[in-house]
């Protein structure tokens, strides 16, 4: 068994306890903080630059990047998604999907491509796959 599979199995086994499931579900704040920081750093922006672009205070950005903060509003998350030019998905899922997402977390998933970068990648993929120009 690979260490990746062992980690997934251990995480899944821990979820048999209701308290562990509740704790994991609340860990989304940690992931959001890491994603906001990863997206900002991928753009090579300072917190002050992100604050300016998102029409927020630098202190707010600092709080949003703090894994212990945990008071994210949908309005703020939508504003950040627009600022980074990425999509925002907020939805309820089974724990198996959460475990799979966490087990396969990569730097690319933490800092997804902006729309223009994603569009260029998509066009190239379609051209290779279907041998057509888009």
PDB file of C-alpha atoms in Angstrom:
ATOM      1  CA  UNK A   1       0.000   0.000   0.000  1.00  0.00           C
ATOM      2  CA  UNK A   2       1.445   3.403  -0.918  1.00  0.00           C
ATOM      3  CA  UNK A   3       1.760   6.145   1.693  1.00  0.00           C
ATOM      4  CA  UNK A   4      -0.880   8.106  -0.261  1.00  0.00           C
ATOM      5  CA  UNK A   5      -3.360   5.225   0.035  1.00  0.00           C
ATOM      6  CA  UNK A   6      -2.474   4.722   3.690  1.00  0.00           C
ATOM      7  CA  UNK A   7      -3.133   8.415   4.401  1.00  0.00           C
ATOM      8  CA  UNK A   8      -6.491   8.223   2.627  1.00  0.00           C
ATOM      9  CA  UNK A   9      -7.425   5.055   4.514  1.00  0.00           C
ATOM     10  CA  UNK A  10      -6.398   6.542   7.879  1.00  0.00           C
ATOM     11  CA  UNK A  11      -8.381   9.708   7.206  1.00  0.00           C
ATOM     12  CA  UNK A  12     -11.420   7.669   6.191  1.00  0.00           C
ATOM     13  CA  UNK A  13     -11.165   5.450   9.293  1.00  0.00           C
ATOM     14  CA  UNK A  14     -10.975   8.528  11.537  1.00  0.00           C
ATOM     15  CA  UNK A  15     -14.300   9.685  10.109  1.00  0.00           C
ATOM     16  CA  UNK A  16     -16.145   6.822  11.808  1.00  0.00           C
ATOM     17  CA  UNK A  17     -16.173   9.091  14.883  1.00  0.00           C
ATOM     18  CA  UNK A  18     -18.784  11.900  14.704  1.00  0.00           C
ATOM     19  CA  UNK A  19     -16.467  14.328  16.505  1.00  0.00           C
ATOM     20  CA  UNK A  20     -13.745  13.724  13.904  1.00  0.00           C
ATOM     21  CA  UNK A  21     -16.237  14.325  11.075  1.00  0.00           C
ATOM     22  CA  UNK A  22     -17.330  17.600  12.653  1.00  0.00           C
ATOM     23  CA  UNK A  23     -13.709  18.673  13.098  1.00  0.00           C
ATOM     24  CA  UNK A  24     -12.783  17.825   9.509  1.00  0.00           C
ATOM     25  CA  UNK A  25     -15.806  19.690   8.169  1.00  0.00           C
ATOM     26  CA  UNK A  26     -14.711  22.804  10.052  1.00  0.00           C
ATOM     27  CA  UNK A  27     -11.162  22.526   8.704  1.00  0.00           C
ATOM     28  CA  UNK A  28     -12.392  24.168   5.501  1.00  0.00           C
ATOM     29  CA  UNK A  29     -11.233  27.483   6.996  1.00  0.00           C
ATOM     30  CA  UNK A  30      -7.653  26.226   6.997  1.00  0.00           C
ATOM     31  CA  UNK A  31      -7.925  25.232   3.346  1.00  0.00           C
ATOM     32  CA  UNK A  32      -9.465  28.587   2.427  1.00  0.00           C
ATOM     33  CA  UNK A  33      -6.679  30.478   4.184  1.00  0.00           C
ATOM     34  CA  UNK A  34      -4.026  28.451   2.396  1.00  0.00           C
ATOM     35  CA  UNK A  35      -5.795  28.893  -0.946  1.00  0.00           C
ATOM     36  CA  UNK A  36      -6.104  32.653  -0.582  1.00  0.00           C
ATOM     37  CA  UNK A  37      -2.423  32.938   0.258  1.00  0.00           C
ATOM     38  CA  UNK A  38      -1.434  30.523  -2.540  1.00  0.00           C
ATOM     39  CA  UNK A  39      -3.487  32.433  -5.113  1.00  0.00           C
ATOM     40  CA  UNK A  40      -2.040  35.749  -3.955  1.00  0.00           C
ATOM     41  CA  UNK A  41       1.528  34.441  -4.090  1.00  0.00           C
ATOM     42  CA  UNK A  42       0.964  32.875  -7.523  1.00  0.00           C
ATOM     43  CA  UNK A  43       0.065  36.371  -8.749  1.00  0.00           C
ATOM     44  CA  UNK A  44       3.134  37.722  -6.933  1.00  0.00           C
ATOM     45  CA  UNK A  45       0.919  40.189  -5.064  1.00  0.00           C
ATOM     46  CA  UNK A  46       1.521  41.490  -1.587  1.00  0.00           C
ATOM     47  CA  UNK A  47      -1.326  41.491   0.898  1.00  0.00           C
ATOM     48  CA  UNK A  48      -1.582  45.243   0.303  1.00  0.00           C
ATOM     49  CA  UNK A  49      -1.906  44.700  -3.464  1.00  0.00           C
ATOM     50  CA  UNK A  50      -4.616  42.075  -3.028  1.00  0.00           C
ATOM     51  CA  UNK A  51      -6.405  44.380  -0.583  1.00  0.00           C
ATOM     52  CA  UNK A  52      -6.324  47.215  -3.126  1.00  0.00           C
ATOM     53  CA  UNK A  53      -7.622  45.023  -5.943  1.00  0.00           C
ATOM     54  CA  UNK A  54     -10.338  43.442  -3.770  1.00  0.00           C
ATOM     55  CA  UNK A  55     -11.293  46.778  -2.218  1.00  0.00           C
ATOM     56  CA  UNK A  56     -10.476  45.479   1.260  1.00  0.00           C
ATOM     57  CA  UNK A  57      -8.095  46.523   4.023  1.00  0.00           C
ATOM     58  CA  UNK A  58      -4.693  44.840   4.262  1.00  0.00           C
ATOM     59  CA  UNK A  59      -5.595  43.726   7.789  1.00  0.00           C
ATOM     60  CA  UNK A  60      -8.646  41.932   6.339  1.00  0.00           C
ATOM     61  CA  UNK A  61      -6.429  40.058   3.875  1.00  0.00           C
ATOM     62  CA  UNK A  62      -4.108  39.110   6.730  1.00  0.00           C
ATOM     63  CA  UNK A  63      -7.080  37.730   8.669  1.00  0.00           C
ATOM     64  CA  UNK A  64      -8.375  35.822   5.633  1.00  0.00           C
ATOM     65  CA  UNK A  65      -4.956  34.173   5.227  1.00  0.00           C
ATOM     66  CA  UNK A  66      -4.899  33.126   8.891  1.00  0.00           C
ATOM     67  CA  UNK A  67      -5.897  29.423   9.202  1.00  0.00           C
ATOM     68  CA  UNK A  68      -7.389  30.168  12.630  1.00  0.00           C
ATOM     69  CA  UNK A  69      -9.679  32.965  11.390  1.00  0.00           C
ATOM     70  CA  UNK A  70     -12.684  30.964  10.163  1.00  0.00           C
ATOM     71  CA  UNK A  71     -15.212  33.789   9.644  1.00  0.00           C
ATOM     72  CA  UNK A  72     -15.443  33.863   5.867  1.00  0.00           C
ATOM     73  CA  UNK A  73     -18.537  35.329   4.265  1.00  0.00           C
ATOM     74  CA  UNK A  74     -19.825  34.285   0.865  1.00  0.00           C
ATOM     75  CA  UNK A  75     -19.728  37.930  -0.191  1.00  0.00           C
ATOM     76  CA  UNK A  76     -16.010  38.167   0.596  1.00  0.00           C
ATOM     77  CA  UNK A  77     -15.241  34.817  -1.035  1.00  0.00           C
ATOM     78  CA  UNK A  78     -17.087  35.872  -4.211  1.00  0.00           C
ATOM     79  CA  UNK A  79     -15.169  39.166  -4.227  1.00  0.00           C
ATOM     80  CA  UNK A  80     -11.870  37.297  -3.905  1.00  0.00           C
ATOM     81  CA  UNK A  81     -12.851  34.834  -6.646  1.00  0.00           C
ATOM     82  CA  UNK A  82     -13.597  37.767  -8.941  1.00  0.00           C
ATOM     83  CA  UNK A  83     -10.322  39.447  -7.992  1.00  0.00           C
ATOM     84  CA  UNK A  84      -8.329  36.285  -8.742  1.00  0.00           C
ATOM     85  CA  UNK A  85     -10.525  35.590 -11.836  1.00  0.00           C
ATOM     86  CA  UNK A  86     -11.313  32.049 -10.696  1.00  0.00           C
ATOM     87  CA  UNK A  87     -14.548  30.205  -9.985  1.00  0.00           C
ATOM     88  CA  UNK A  88     -15.940  29.678  -6.498  1.00  0.00           C
ATOM     89  CA  UNK A  89     -17.799  26.500  -5.591  1.00  0.00           C
ATOM     90  CA  UNK A  90     -19.637  26.215  -2.289  1.00  0.00           C
ATOM     91  CA  UNK A  91     -21.688  23.057  -1.902  1.00  0.00           C
ATOM     92  CA  UNK A  92     -22.535  20.186   0.397  1.00  0.00           C
ATOM     93  CA  UNK A  93     -20.825  16.877  -0.411  1.00  0.00           C
ATOM     94  CA  UNK A  94     -20.469  13.421   1.105  1.00  0.00           C
ATOM     95  CA  UNK A  95     -17.383  12.912   3.266  1.00  0.00           C
ATOM     96  CA  UNK A  96     -15.939  10.531   0.677  1.00  0.00           C
ATOM     97  CA  UNK A  97     -15.688  13.431  -1.773  1.00  0.00           C
ATOM     98  CA  UNK A  98     -14.028  15.637   0.830  1.00  0.00           C
ATOM     99  CA  UNK A  99     -11.537  12.888   1.694  1.00  0.00           C
ATOM    100  CA  UNK A 100     -10.774  12.338  -1.996  1.00  0.00           C
ATOM    101  CA  UNK A 101     -10.242  16.066  -2.543  1.00  0.00           C
ATOM    102  CA  UNK A 102      -7.939  16.351   0.479  1.00  0.00           C
ATOM    103  CA  UNK A 103      -6.024  13.207  -0.444  1.00  0.00           C
ATOM    104  CA  UNK A 104      -5.362  14.562  -3.929  1.00  0.00           C
ATOM    105  CA  UNK A 105      -4.605  18.146  -2.946  1.00  0.00           C
ATOM    106  CA  UNK A 106      -1.833  19.662  -5.061  1.00  0.00           C
ATOM    107  CA  UNK A 107      -0.371  23.156  -5.399  1.00  0.00           C
ATOM    108  CA  UNK A 108      -2.352  23.545  -8.663  1.00  0.00           C
ATOM    109  CA  UNK A 109      -5.592  22.868  -6.795  1.00  0.00           C
ATOM    110  CA  UNK A 110      -4.649  25.387  -4.105  1.00  0.00           C
ATOM    111  CA  UNK A 111      -3.903  28.098  -6.665  1.00  0.00           C
ATOM    112  CA  UNK A 112      -5.994  27.338  -9.760  1.00  0.00           C
ATOM    113  CA  UNK A 113      -5.363  29.104 -13.039  1.00  0.00           C
ATOM    114  CA  UNK A 114      -7.192  32.351 -13.723  1.00  0.00           C
ATOM    115  CA  UNK A 115      -9.746  32.417 -16.532  1.00  0.00           C
ATOM    116  CA  UNK A 116      -7.311  33.615 -19.252  1.00  0.00           C
ATOM    117  CA  UNK A 117      -4.752  30.944 -18.293  1.00  0.00           C
ATOM    118  CA  UNK A 118      -7.443  28.292 -18.055  1.00  0.00           C
ATOM    119  CA  UNK A 119      -8.947  29.343 -21.391  1.00  0.00           C
ATOM    120  CA  UNK A 120      -5.578  29.056 -23.144  1.00  0.00           C
ATOM    121  CA  UNK A 121      -5.056  25.590 -21.633  1.00  0.00           C
ATOM    122  CA  UNK A 122      -8.590  24.522 -22.636  1.00  0.00           C
ATOM    123  CA  UNK A 123      -8.147  25.742 -26.207  1.00  0.00           C
ATOM    124  CA  UNK A 124      -4.839  23.908 -26.580  1.00  0.00           C
ATOM    125  CA  UNK A 125      -6.403  20.746 -25.161  1.00  0.00           C
ATOM    126  CA  UNK A 126      -9.378  20.934 -27.548  1.00  0.00           C
ATOM    127  CA  UNK A 127      -7.102  21.546 -30.514  1.00  0.00           C
ATOM    128  CA  UNK A 128      -4.964  18.519 -29.625  1.00  0.00           C
ATOM    129  CA  UNK A 129      -7.945  16.312 -28.820  1.00  0.00           C
ATOM    130  CA  UNK A 130     -10.179  17.212 -31.748  1.00  0.00           C
ATOM    131  CA  UNK A 131      -7.614  18.653 -34.155  1.00  0.00           C
ATOM    132  CA  UNK A 132      -9.640  21.846 -34.543  1.00  0.00           C
ATOM    133  CA  UNK A 133      -8.906  25.502 -33.905  1.00  0.00           C
ATOM    134  CA  UNK A 134     -11.103  27.272 -31.387  1.00  0.00           C
TER     135      UNK A 134
END
